[in-house]
Coordinates of C-alpha atoms and ligand atoms in Angstrom, one line a residue:
M1 CA 49.2 -101.9 82.6
L2 CA 53.0 -101.8 82.1
N3 CA 53.0 -98.1 81.2
L4 CA 51.0 -97.4 84.4
S5 CA 53.3 -99.5 86.6
R6 CA 56.3 -97.8 85.0
S7 CA 54.8 -94.3 85.7
I8 CA 54.1 -95.4 89.3
E9 CA 57.7 -96.6 89.6
N10 CA 59.1 -93.3 88.3
K11 CA 56.9 -91.3 90.7
L12 CA 58.0 -93.4 93.6
R13 CA 61.6 -93.2 92.7
A14 CA 61.5 -89.4 92.5
A15 CA 59.7 -89.3 95.9
L16 CA 62.3 -91.6 97.5
E17 CA 65.2 -89.6 96.1
K18 CA 63.7 -86.4 97.4
L19 CA 62.9 -87.8 100.8
Y20 CA 66.1 -89.7 101.4
P21 CA 69.0 -88.1 99.5
E22 CA 71.4 -89.9 101.8
L23 CA 70.1 -93.2 100.6
A24 CA 70.1 -92.2 97.0
E25 CA 73.8 -91.8 97.2
S26 CA 74.5 -95.2 98.7
S27 CA 72.1 -96.7 96.2
E28 CA 74.4 -95.5 93.4
N29 CA 77.2 -97.5 95.0
G30 CA 74.9 -100.4 95.1
E31 CA 74.9 -100.6 98.9
I32 CA 71.2 -100.1 99.3
S33 CA 68.4 -100.5 96.8
L34 CA 66.0 -97.7 96.2
D35 CA 64.0 -99.9 93.9
P36 CA 60.4 -99.0 94.8
Q37 CA 59.4 -102.7 94.6
V38 CA 56.0 -102.2 92.9
V39 CA 54.2 -105.5 92.5
Q40 CA 50.7 -106.5 91.4
A41 CA 48.3 -106.5 94.2
S42 CA 47.8 -110.0 95.6
K43 CA 44.0 -109.6 96.0
P44 CA 41.6 -107.4 94.1
E45 CA 40.4 -105.7 97.3
F46 CA 44.0 -104.3 97.8
G47 CA 43.7 -102.4 94.5
D48 CA 46.0 -102.8 91.5
F49 CA 49.5 -102.5 92.8
Q50 CA 51.3 -102.9 96.1
V51 CA 54.5 -101.0 97.0
N52 CA 56.9 -102.9 99.3
V53 CA 59.8 -100.5 99.6
A54 CA 59.0 -99.2 103.1
M55 CA 59.8 -102.6 104.6
A56 CA 63.3 -102.7 103.0
L57 CA 64.1 -99.2 104.1
A58 CA 63.2 -99.6 107.7
K59 CA 66.6 -100.8 108.7
P60 CA 68.9 -98.3 107.0
L61 CA 66.5 -95.4 108.0
K62 CA 66.0 -96.8 111.5
K63 CA 62.3 -96.0 111.4
S64 CA 59.2 -98.2 111.4
P65 CA 58.0 -99.2 107.9
R66 CA 54.6 -97.7 108.6
E67 CA 56.2 -94.3 109.3
I68 CA 58.2 -94.5 106.1
A69 CA 55.1 -95.5 104.1
M70 CA 53.4 -92.4 105.5
E71 CA 56.3 -90.2 104.5
I72 CA 56.2 -91.7 101.0
V73 CA 52.5 -91.2 100.6
K74 CA 52.7 -87.6 101.8
E75 CA 55.4 -87.0 99.2
L76 CA 53.4 -88.6 96.5
E77 CA 50.4 -86.6 97.3
K78 CA 52.3 -83.4 96.6
D79 CA 52.5 -84.4 92.9
K80 CA 49.2 -83.5 91.3
S81 CA 49.9 -85.5 88.2
F82 CA 50.0 -88.6 90.3
F83 CA 46.2 -88.3 90.8
S84 CA 45.6 -88.2 87.1
F85 CA 45.9 -92.0 87.2
C86 CA 45.9 -93.1 90.8
K87 CA 43.4 -92.9 93.6
T88 CA 44.5 -91.9 97.1
P89 CA 47.1 -94.4 98.3
V90 CA 46.2 -96.7 101.3
I91 CA 48.7 -97.9 103.8
A92 CA 48.0 -101.4 104.9
G93 CA 49.5 -103.9 107.4
P94 CA 53.0 -103.2 108.6
G95 CA 53.7 -100.7 105.8
F96 CA 52.5 -101.8 102.4
I97 CA 51.2 -99.0 100.2
N98 CA 48.2 -100.1 98.1
L99 CA 47.5 -98.2 94.9
T100 CA 44.4 -98.3 92.8
I101 CA 44.2 -97.0 89.3
R102 CA 41.3 -94.6 88.6
E103 CA 38.4 -96.0 86.6
D104 CA 38.5 -93.3 83.9
C105 CA 42.1 -94.1 83.4
L106 CA 41.4 -97.8 83.0
A107 CA 38.6 -97.0 80.5
T108 CA 41.1 -94.9 78.5
E109 CA 43.5 -97.8 78.5
I110 CA 40.8 -100.1 77.2
R111 CA 39.9 -97.7 74.5
N112 CA 43.5 -97.5 73.3
R113 CA 43.7 -101.2 73.0
I114 CA 40.6 -101.6 70.8
G115 CA 41.7 -102.0 67.2
D116 CA 45.4 -102.0 68.2
S117 CA 46.9 -105.1 66.6
R118 CA 49.6 -105.3 69.3
L119 CA 47.1 -104.8 72.1
G120 CA 49.4 -102.3 73.8
I121 CA 52.4 -104.6 73.9
P122 CA 55.5 -102.6 73.2
L123 CA 58.2 -103.7 70.8
V124 CA 61.7 -104.1 72.2
E125 CA 63.9 -101.2 71.7
G126 CA 66.8 -101.3 69.2
K127 CA 65.0 -103.4 66.7
E128 CA 67.0 -102.2 63.7
S129 CA 68.5 -105.1 61.8
K130 CA 72.0 -104.0 62.6
D131 CA 71.4 -104.0 66.3
Q132 CA 72.6 -107.3 67.7
S133 CA 71.2 -106.7 71.1
T134 CA 67.8 -108.2 69.9
S135 CA 69.1 -111.3 68.3
V136 CA 68.2 -114.6 69.9
V137 CA 69.2 -118.1 69.1
L138 CA 66.6 -120.6 70.2
D139 CA 67.8 -124.2 70.1
F140 CA 64.9 -126.5 70.5
S141 CA 63.2 -129.8 69.3
S142 CA 66.6 -131.3 68.2
P143 CA 65.8 -135.0 67.8
N144 CA 68.4 -137.5 66.8
I145 CA 68.8 -139.0 63.3
A146 CA 68.0 -142.7 63.0
K147 CA 66.2 -142.6 66.3
E148 CA 62.5 -142.1 67.0
M149 CA 61.5 -138.6 68.0
H150 CA 60.1 -139.1 71.5
V151 CA 57.8 -137.2 73.9
G152 CA 60.8 -135.3 75.3
H153 CA 61.4 -133.9 71.9
L154 CA 57.7 -133.1 71.6
R155 CA 57.9 -131.1 74.8
S156 CA 61.0 -129.2 73.6
T157 CA 59.3 -128.6 70.3
I158 CA 56.1 -127.2 71.8
I159 CA 57.8 -125.1 74.5
G160 CA 60.5 -123.8 72.2
D161 CA 58.0 -122.8 69.5
S162 CA 55.9 -120.9 72.0
L163 CA 59.0 -119.1 73.3
A164 CA 60.0 -118.3 69.8
R165 CA 56.6 -116.9 69.0
T166 CA 56.6 -114.7 72.1
L167 CA 60.1 -113.3 71.5
E168 CA 59.3 -112.7 67.9
F169 CA 56.2 -110.8 68.7
R170 CA 58.2 -108.6 71.1
G171 CA 60.4 -107.7 68.1
Y172 CA 63.5 -110.0 68.6
R173 CA 65.1 -111.6 65.7
V174 CA 64.8 -115.2 66.6
L175 CA 66.9 -117.9 64.9
R176 CA 65.0 -121.1 65.5
L177 CA 67.6 -123.9 65.3
N178 CA 67.1 -127.6 65.2
H179 CA 70.4 -129.0 66.6
V180 CA 69.7 -132.5 65.4
G181 CA 72.0 -135.3 66.5
D182 CA 73.3 -136.1 63.0
W183 CA 77.0 -136.9 63.8
G184 CA 79.1 -139.3 65.7
T185 CA 79.9 -142.9 66.3
Q186 CA 76.3 -144.1 65.8
F187 CA 76.6 -143.4 62.0
G188 CA 79.7 -145.5 61.7
M189 CA 77.8 -148.3 63.4
L190 CA 74.7 -147.8 61.3
I191 CA 76.5 -147.6 58.0
T192 CA 78.6 -150.7 58.8
Y193 CA 75.5 -152.6 59.6
L194 CA 73.5 -151.5 56.6
K195 CA 76.4 -152.4 54.3
K196 CA 76.0 -155.9 55.6
V197 CA 72.2 -156.3 55.7
A198 CA 70.8 -153.8 53.3
P199 CA 73.5 -152.4 51.1
D200 CA 71.0 -150.9 48.6
S201 CA 69.6 -148.6 51.2
L202 CA 72.9 -146.7 51.3
H203 CA 72.6 -145.4 47.7
M204 CA 68.9 -145.5 47.1
A205 CA 66.6 -142.8 48.4
K206 CA 63.5 -143.9 50.4
A207 CA 64.5 -147.5 50.7
F208 CA 62.8 -147.7 54.1
D209 CA 61.2 -145.4 56.6
L210 CA 62.2 -144.3 60.0
G211 CA 60.6 -147.2 61.8
D212 CA 63.0 -149.6 59.9
L213 CA 65.9 -147.3 60.6
V214 CA 65.2 -147.4 64.3
K215 CA 65.1 -151.2 64.2
F216 CA 68.4 -151.3 62.2
Y217 CA 69.9 -148.9 64.7
R218 CA 69.0 -151.2 67.6
E219 CA 70.5 -154.2 65.8
A220 CA 73.6 -152.3 64.8
K221 CA 74.1 -151.3 68.5
Q222 CA 73.9 -155.0 69.5
C223 CA 76.6 -156.0 67.0
F224 CA 78.7 -153.1 68.1
D225 CA 78.5 -154.1 71.8
S226 CA 79.2 -157.8 71.1
D227 CA 81.4 -158.0 68.1
D228 CA 85.0 -156.6 68.2
E229 CA 85.4 -156.8 64.5
F230 CA 82.2 -154.9 63.9
Q231 CA 83.4 -152.4 66.4
T232 CA 86.6 -151.8 64.6
A233 CA 84.9 -151.5 61.2
S234 CA 82.4 -149.0 62.7
R235 CA 85.2 -146.8 64.0
E236 CA 86.9 -146.9 60.6
E237 CA 83.6 -145.9 59.0
V238 CA 83.3 -142.9 61.4
V239 CA 86.8 -141.8 60.4
K240 CA 85.9 -142.1 56.7
L241 CA 82.8 -140.1 57.3
Q242 CA 84.5 -137.4 59.2
S243 CA 87.3 -137.1 56.6
G244 CA 84.5 -136.6 54.0
E245 CA 84.8 -139.7 52.0
Q246 CA 82.3 -139.6 49.2
S247 CA 80.5 -142.9 49.6
S248 CA 80.2 -142.5 53.4
I249 CA 78.9 -139.0 53.1
K250 CA 76.3 -140.1 50.6
A251 CA 75.1 -142.9 52.8
W252 CA 75.0 -140.6 55.8
K253 CA 72.9 -138.1 53.8
L254 CA 70.4 -140.7 52.8
L255 CA 70.0 -141.8 56.5
C256 CA 69.4 -138.2 57.5
E257 CA 66.9 -137.7 54.7
Q258 CA 64.8 -140.6 56.0
S259 CA 64.6 -139.2 59.5
R260 CA 63.9 -135.7 58.2
I261 CA 60.8 -136.9 56.4
E262 CA 59.4 -138.2 59.7
F263 CA 60.3 -135.2 61.7
Q264 CA 58.9 -132.8 59.2
N265 CA 55.6 -134.7 59.3
I266 CA 55.3 -133.8 63.0
Y267 CA 56.4 -130.2 62.5
D268 CA 53.8 -129.7 59.7
R269 CA 51.0 -131.1 61.8
L270 CA 52.0 -128.9 64.7
D271 CA 52.7 -125.8 62.6
I272 CA 56.3 -125.6 63.7
R273 CA 58.8 -123.5 61.8
I274 CA 62.4 -124.5 62.5
Q275 CA 65.7 -124.5 60.6
E276 CA 67.9 -127.5 60.7
R277 CA 71.4 -127.0 61.7
G278 CA 72.6 -130.3 63.1
E279 CA 75.7 -131.2 65.0
S280 CA 77.6 -132.0 61.8
F281 CA 77.5 -128.3 60.9
Y282 CA 80.1 -127.6 63.7
N283 CA 82.4 -130.4 62.6
P284 CA 84.9 -128.0 61.0
Y285 CA 85.2 -126.0 64.2
L286 CA 85.8 -128.8 66.7
Q287 CA 89.5 -129.0 66.5
E288 CA 89.7 -125.2 66.9
V289 CA 87.7 -125.4 70.2
V290 CA 90.2 -127.9 71.6
D291 CA 93.2 -126.0 70.4
D292 CA 91.9 -122.7 71.8
L293 CA 91.1 -124.2 75.2
D294 CA 94.7 -125.6 75.2
S295 CA 96.3 -122.3 74.4
L296 CA 94.2 -120.6 77.1
G297 CA 95.7 -123.1 79.5
L298 CA 92.3 -124.6 80.4
L299 CA 93.0 -128.0 79.0
V300 CA 94.2 -131.0 81.1
S301 CA 95.0 -134.5 79.9
D302 CA 93.3 -137.1 82.1
E303 CA 93.9 -140.7 81.2
G304 CA 94.4 -139.8 77.6
A305 CA 91.2 -137.7 77.4
K306 CA 91.4 -133.9 77.1
C307 CA 89.2 -132.1 79.5
V308 CA 88.6 -128.9 81.4
F309 CA 88.1 -129.3 85.2
L310 CA 84.9 -127.5 86.3
D311 CA 85.0 -124.9 89.0
G312 CA 82.7 -125.6 91.9
V313 CA 81.4 -128.9 90.5
I314 CA 82.6 -131.6 92.8
G315 CA 82.1 -135.3 92.0
K316 CA 81.6 -138.2 94.4
N317 CA 85.3 -138.7 94.9
G318 CA 85.5 -135.1 96.3
K319 CA 87.4 -133.9 93.2
A320 CA 86.4 -131.4 90.6
L321 CA 84.5 -133.0 87.7
P322 CA 85.9 -132.8 84.2
L323 CA 84.2 -131.8 81.1
I324 CA 85.7 -134.0 78.4
V325 CA 86.2 -132.3 75.0
Q326 CA 88.3 -134.9 73.3
K327 CA 88.1 -138.6 74.0
S328 CA 91.2 -140.7 74.3
D329 CA 90.6 -142.1 70.8
G330 CA 90.8 -138.6 69.5
G331 CA 87.1 -138.3 68.8
F332 CA 85.0 -135.2 69.8
N333 CA 81.8 -135.4 71.7
Y334 CA 78.4 -133.8 72.4
A335 CA 80.1 -131.2 74.7
T336 CA 82.7 -130.2 72.1
T337 CA 80.0 -129.6 69.6
D338 CA 78.0 -127.5 72.0
L339 CA 81.1 -125.4 72.7
A340 CA 81.7 -124.9 69.0
A341 CA 78.0 -124.0 68.7
I342 CA 78.2 -121.4 71.5
R343 CA 81.1 -119.8 69.9
Y344 CA 79.5 -119.7 66.5
R345 CA 76.3 -118.3 67.8
F346 CA 77.8 -115.4 69.6
T347 CA 80.4 -114.5 66.9
C348 CA 79.6 -111.4 64.9
A349 CA 81.5 -112.1 61.7
S350 CA 80.5 -113.8 58.5
K351 CA 80.8 -117.2 60.3
G352 CA 78.5 -116.5 63.2
D353 CA 75.0 -115.6 64.3
C354 CA 75.8 -112.6 66.4
A355 CA 73.3 -113.5 69.1
S356 CA 72.9 -111.7 72.4
R357 CA 70.9 -114.5 74.0
V358 CA 71.2 -118.2 73.3
I359 CA 68.4 -120.4 74.7
Y360 CA 68.3 -124.2 74.9
V361 CA 65.1 -126.1 75.5
T362 CA 65.8 -129.7 76.7
D363 CA 64.8 -132.0 79.4
A364 CA 66.2 -131.3 82.9
G365 CA 68.4 -134.3 82.7
Q366 CA 70.8 -132.3 80.6
A367 CA 71.2 -129.5 83.2
N368 CA 74.7 -130.6 84.2
H369 CA 75.8 -130.9 80.7
F370 CA 74.8 -127.3 80.0
A371 CA 76.1 -125.9 83.3
G372 CA 79.5 -127.4 82.4
V373 CA 79.5 -126.2 78.8
F374 CA 78.3 -122.7 79.8
Q375 CA 81.0 -122.5 82.4
V376 CA 83.8 -123.5 80.0
A377 CA 82.5 -121.1 77.3
Q378 CA 82.5 -118.3 79.9
R379 CA 86.0 -119.0 81.1
A380 CA 87.3 -119.3 77.5
G381 CA 85.8 -115.8 76.9
W382 CA 83.4 -116.9 74.2
V383 CA 80.4 -115.2 75.7
P384 CA 80.4 -111.5 75.1
L385 CA 79.6 -109.0 77.7
G386 CA 75.9 -109.0 78.4
G387 CA 75.5 -112.2 76.3
R388 CA 73.1 -114.6 77.9
L389 CA 73.3 -118.3 77.9
E390 CA 70.2 -120.0 79.2
H391 CA 69.1 -123.6 79.6
V392 CA 65.3 -123.9 79.7
P393 CA 64.8 -127.3 81.4
F394 CA 61.6 -129.3 81.6
G395 CA 60.5 -132.4 83.4
L396 CA 59.5 -135.8 82.2
V397 CA 56.3 -136.7 80.5
Q398 CA 54.6 -139.5 82.5
G399 CA 51.6 -141.7 82.0
E400 CA 48.6 -141.4 84.3
D401 CA 50.2 -144.0 86.6
G402 CA 53.1 -141.6 87.2
K403 CA 55.5 -143.9 85.3
K404 CA 57.2 -143.4 82.0
L405 CA 54.7 -142.9 79.2
K406 CA 54.3 -146.2 77.3
T407 CA 51.8 -147.8 75.0
R408 CA 49.5 -150.5 76.4
S409 CA 51.9 -153.2 75.1
G410 CA 54.7 -151.4 76.9
E411 CA 56.5 -149.8 74.0
T412 CA 57.5 -146.2 73.7
V413 CA 54.8 -144.0 72.3
R414 CA 55.3 -142.8 68.8
L415 CA 54.5 -139.1 68.4
R416 CA 52.5 -139.7 65.2
D417 CA 50.2 -142.1 67.1
L418 CA 49.9 -139.8 70.0
L419 CA 48.7 -136.9 67.9
D420 CA 46.4 -139.2 66.0
E421 CA 44.9 -140.4 69.2
A422 CA 44.3 -136.9 70.5
V423 CA 42.4 -136.0 67.3
A424 CA 40.5 -139.3 67.3
R425 CA 39.4 -138.7 70.9
A426 CA 38.4 -135.1 70.2
E427 CA 36.3 -136.5 67.4
M428 CA 34.5 -138.9 69.6
D429 CA 33.8 -136.1 72.1
L430 CA 32.5 -133.8 69.4
R431 CA 30.2 -136.5 67.8
K432 CA 28.8 -137.2 71.2
R433 CA 28.2 -133.6 71.9
L434 CA 26.5 -133.0 68.5
K435 CA 24.2 -135.9 69.2
E436 CA 23.3 -134.6 72.7
E437 CA 22.6 -131.1 71.3
G438 CA 20.7 -132.5 68.3
R439 CA 23.1 -130.6 66.0
Q440 CA 23.9 -131.5 62.3
E441 CA 27.3 -130.6 61.0
D442 CA 29.1 -131.7 57.9
E443 CA 32.2 -133.8 57.8
S444 CA 34.6 -131.0 56.9
F445 CA 33.4 -129.0 60.0
I446 CA 34.0 -132.1 62.2
K447 CA 37.4 -132.7 60.7
K448 CA 38.6 -129.1 61.1
V449 CA 37.2 -128.7 64.6
T450 CA 38.6 -132.0 65.9
T451 CA 42.0 -131.5 64.4
T452 CA 42.3 -128.1 65.9
I453 CA 41.0 -129.2 69.3
G454 CA 43.1 -132.4 69.4
L455 CA 46.4 -130.7 68.6
A456 CA 45.6 -127.6 70.7
A457 CA 44.9 -129.9 73.7
V458 CA 48.2 -131.6 73.4
K459 CA 50.1 -128.3 73.1
Y460 CA 48.2 -126.6 75.8
A461 CA 48.5 -129.4 78.3
D462 CA 52.2 -129.2 78.0
L463 CA 52.5 -125.5 78.0
S464 CA 50.2 -124.9 81.0
Q465 CA 52.3 -126.9 83.4
N466 CA 55.2 -125.4 85.1
R467 CA 57.7 -126.9 82.7
I468 CA 60.2 -127.8 85.5
T469 CA 58.0 -130.4 87.0
N470 CA 57.2 -133.8 85.5
Y471 CA 53.8 -133.8 83.9
Q472 CA 51.2 -136.5 83.6
F473 CA 49.8 -137.0 80.2
S474 CA 46.1 -137.5 80.2
F475 CA 43.9 -137.4 77.1
D476 CA 40.8 -137.1 79.3
K477 CA 42.0 -134.1 81.2
M478 CA 43.5 -132.2 78.3
L479 CA 40.3 -132.6 76.2
S480 CA 37.9 -131.7 78.9
L481 CA 35.8 -128.6 78.4
Q482 CA 36.3 -127.8 82.1
G483 CA 39.4 -126.5 83.8
N484 CA 42.6 -125.1 82.6
T485 CA 42.4 -126.7 79.1
A486 CA 42.6 -125.7 75.5
P487 CA 38.9 -126.6 74.9
Y488 CA 37.9 -124.3 77.8
L489 CA 39.7 -121.3 76.3
L490 CA 38.6 -122.1 72.8
Y491 CA 35.0 -122.2 74.0
A492 CA 35.2 -118.7 75.5
L493 CA 36.1 -117.5 72.0
V494 CA 33.3 -119.5 70.5
R495 CA 30.9 -117.7 72.9
I496 CA 32.1 -114.4 71.7
A497 CA 31.8 -115.3 68.0
G498 CA 28.2 -116.4 68.9
I499 CA 27.5 -112.9 70.3
A500 CA 28.6 -111.4 67.0
R501 CA 26.5 -113.8 65.0
K502 CA 23.5 -112.9 67.1
G503 CA 23.8 -109.3 66.0
G504 CA 26.5 -107.9 68.4
D505 CA 28.6 -105.5 66.3
L506 CA 32.1 -106.0 67.6
D507 CA 33.8 -103.9 65.0
T508 CA 32.8 -100.3 65.7
R509 CA 35.3 -98.1 67.4
M510 CA 34.0 -97.2 70.8
D511 CA 34.5 -93.7 72.0
Q512 CA 32.2 -93.7 74.8
L513 CA 32.8 -96.5 77.3
R514 CA 30.9 -96.9 80.5
F515 CA 31.4 -99.7 82.9
T516 CA 29.3 -100.1 86.0
E517 CA 29.2 -103.7 87.1
P518 CA 31.9 -105.3 89.1
Q519 CA 32.1 -108.1 86.6
E520 CA 33.0 -105.5 84.0
W521 CA 35.7 -103.9 86.1
N522 CA 37.2 -107.3 86.9
L523 CA 37.3 -108.1 83.2
V524 CA 38.8 -104.7 82.4
R525 CA 41.6 -105.2 84.9
G526 CA 42.2 -108.7 83.6
L527 CA 42.4 -107.5 80.0
L528 CA 45.0 -104.8 80.9
K529 CA 47.4 -107.3 82.5
L530 CA 48.3 -108.9 79.2
D531 CA 51.4 -106.7 78.5
S532 CA 53.1 -107.5 81.8
V533 CA 52.4 -111.2 81.5
I534 CA 54.1 -111.2 78.0
V535 CA 57.1 -109.3 79.3
D536 CA 57.4 -111.8 82.2
V537 CA 57.3 -114.8 79.8
E538 CA 60.0 -113.1 77.7
E539 CA 62.2 -112.8 80.8
E540 CA 61.5 -116.0 82.7
L541 CA 60.8 -118.2 79.7
L542 CA 57.8 -119.8 81.4
P543 CA 54.8 -120.2 78.9
N544 CA 52.7 -121.5 81.8
R545 CA 52.4 -117.9 83.0
L546 CA 50.7 -117.0 79.8
C547 CA 48.4 -120.0 80.0
A548 CA 47.4 -119.2 83.6
Y549 CA 46.6 -115.6 82.5
L550 CA 44.5 -116.8 79.6
F551 CA 42.6 -119.2 81.8
E552 CA 42.0 -116.5 84.4
L553 CA 40.8 -114.2 81.7
S554 CA 38.4 -116.8 80.3
Q555 CA 37.0 -117.3 83.7
L556 CA 36.5 -113.5 84.2
F557 CA 34.8 -113.4 80.8
N558 CA 32.5 -116.3 81.5
R559 CA 31.4 -114.7 84.8
F560 CA 30.7 -111.5 83.0
Y561 CA 28.9 -113.3 80.2
D562 CA 26.8 -115.3 82.6
Q563 CA 25.9 -112.5 84.9
V564 CA 25.7 -109.3 82.9
P565 CA 23.3 -108.7 80.0
I566 CA 25.1 -107.9 76.8
L567 CA 22.9 -107.9 73.8
K568 CA 19.8 -107.0 75.8
A569 CA 21.5 -104.0 77.4
E570 CA 20.8 -100.4 76.4
A571 CA 23.3 -97.9 75.0
P572 CA 26.0 -97.0 76.1
D573 CA 26.2 -100.2 78.2
R574 CA 25.6 -102.4 75.3
S575 CA 28.4 -101.0 73.1
S576 CA 30.7 -100.9 76.1
R577 CA 30.1 -104.6 76.8
L578 CA 30.5 -105.5 73.2
A579 CA 33.8 -103.6 73.3
L580 CA 34.9 -105.8 76.2
C581 CA 33.8 -108.9 74.3
R582 CA 35.9 -107.9 71.3
L583 CA 38.9 -107.1 73.4
T584 CA 38.6 -110.4 75.2
A585 CA 38.5 -112.2 71.9
D586 CA 41.5 -110.3 70.5
T587 CA 43.4 -111.0 73.7
L588 CA 42.6 -114.7 73.8
R589 CA 43.4 -115.0 70.1
L590 CA 46.7 -113.3 70.5
G591 CA 47.7 -115.2 73.6
L592 CA 46.7 -118.6 72.0
G593 CA 48.6 -117.5 68.9
L594 CA 51.8 -117.1 71.0
L595 CA 51.2 -120.6 72.3
G596 CA 51.0 -121.8 68.7
I597 CA 47.3 -122.6 69.0
P598 CA 44.8 -121.5 66.3
T599 CA 41.2 -120.7 67.3
L600 CA 37.7 -121.5 66.1
E601 CA 34.5 -119.6 65.4
R602 CA 32.3 -122.6 66.3
M603 CA 33.0 -125.9 67.9
Ligands
LIG701 N1 69.8 -134.1 70.4 C1 69.7 -133.9 71.8 C2 68.8 -134.9 72.5 O1 68.0 -135.6 71.8 C3 69.2 -132.5 72.2 C4 70.1 -131.4 71.6 C5 69.9 -130.1 72.4 N2 70.7 -129.0 71.9 C6 72.0 -128.9 72.1 N3 72.6 -127.8 71.6 N4 72.7 -129.7 72.9 O2 68.9 -135.1 73.7

């Protein structure tokens, strides 16, 4: 109902300007806001929208909010076209104005959505390829080479992918970037160690898999921490690598390749599209970052390290905290790379992405890092006017005991195993259900259904949480057919597919729609909320909003399905109800698609 809420806003704005010209002027200076403050009604009995502006104007107008609300309503009522979509406004409480959309108007909206592949969701404006205002860089997943991809990376992958899908659907050009940790001291360490224990691996492809690599990494780190000679050799190795020495580069490439195979396996299973552009990519730009900060006068030497002191970020000692961009040994770090990356991403030349919005999806533990890096980039003038830099933080994944997620034997959970287990459990559930229902299905059906449900459950469990909070990983909860879960939503779609199989024609274009039952109207109103939810997700980058909406819609549908006859109804009720079924299915499919979840006809 975005178009309707926009119309309402416009009508209200016109009324306010007419009623209070003196305020209109001060609103231009930004002193007072004449924003009509139209929000969705908090309860269905209040109608569709609630207007809150009367409360805000009470003080500047020195009148009671109720009086103001009455003046506004009177002004609105002068405009005949207002009543082409709205019923008579109702003033409630201290001065809220409740608005209800006319039923014939709702029915028209429904009719317009049927058969529309975008379901009424507008594309962003300025979508021409030249227009940079619609270009988004989405930095997500981003595991580290030679280390295991962990549940934190899984969260980043799932949330990032869903945000990318949503922004793409809205018409943005999204560059999905995998900022893998593929550069730095750890490679010097690893190469030095492998030269000692497995020299073959440094010039032979596929000499070992990521599991071995992780083990080698751990051992190399131990040597590094305990053996001075090893440390020196590692440092020298990093220098060789960074200066581009052939044999070092070759070894490094092989190491990256091993990790990549493992990462790609996870991406393939989860249907994730992402382009790798690791930290190493920015290597040629790091010195420039430091030089430029220096010439801008932002750089300070602190015990040999070069850093920028952050405004308004005070450490324990009461002094401003520094962001280090060059260590005392001359090496660059994670922050330097991120500064170079920001610069590159906003630059509109051959060497740049020309983005207008750059989004990072990582755990909340990196919030300070990004706050610091963003501040320095702003101060250095690397963020263009209107350019947005956003960190999308998320909480930890915990076991059901509220502690860090671990295997029974206390090790960190490997993602591959986690996905396998979700699918295996989905299979157990399905086989049990088939037995109970006395159903016979072939193995290919079972495989398809359980893979879809298992992976959907993992994704949905993650996306449906408010990402800021920690979330408890529970196979039982995420696979349940009850509650805000993937199986519950998928099942609503299966019900609708069942109606079609039993002879309900969902495909005809309905010209005559008639809704009579409250369950129908509730579903109609639910269906029409999709567009504003998508626009909210785009703005706030909270996929759980979309999940909550899809869950609510499934509940409204199930109530309708349980309480209102569909196939047994007579025309025109029958076709109207089938139209609602179709639109519900299309909406759920689209919404789940934006979450990266495929759907099923039967389960
Ligand atoms: N590799 C990092 C990690 O595993 C995440 C990188 C996030 N992106 C960035 N531009 N810093 O924690």
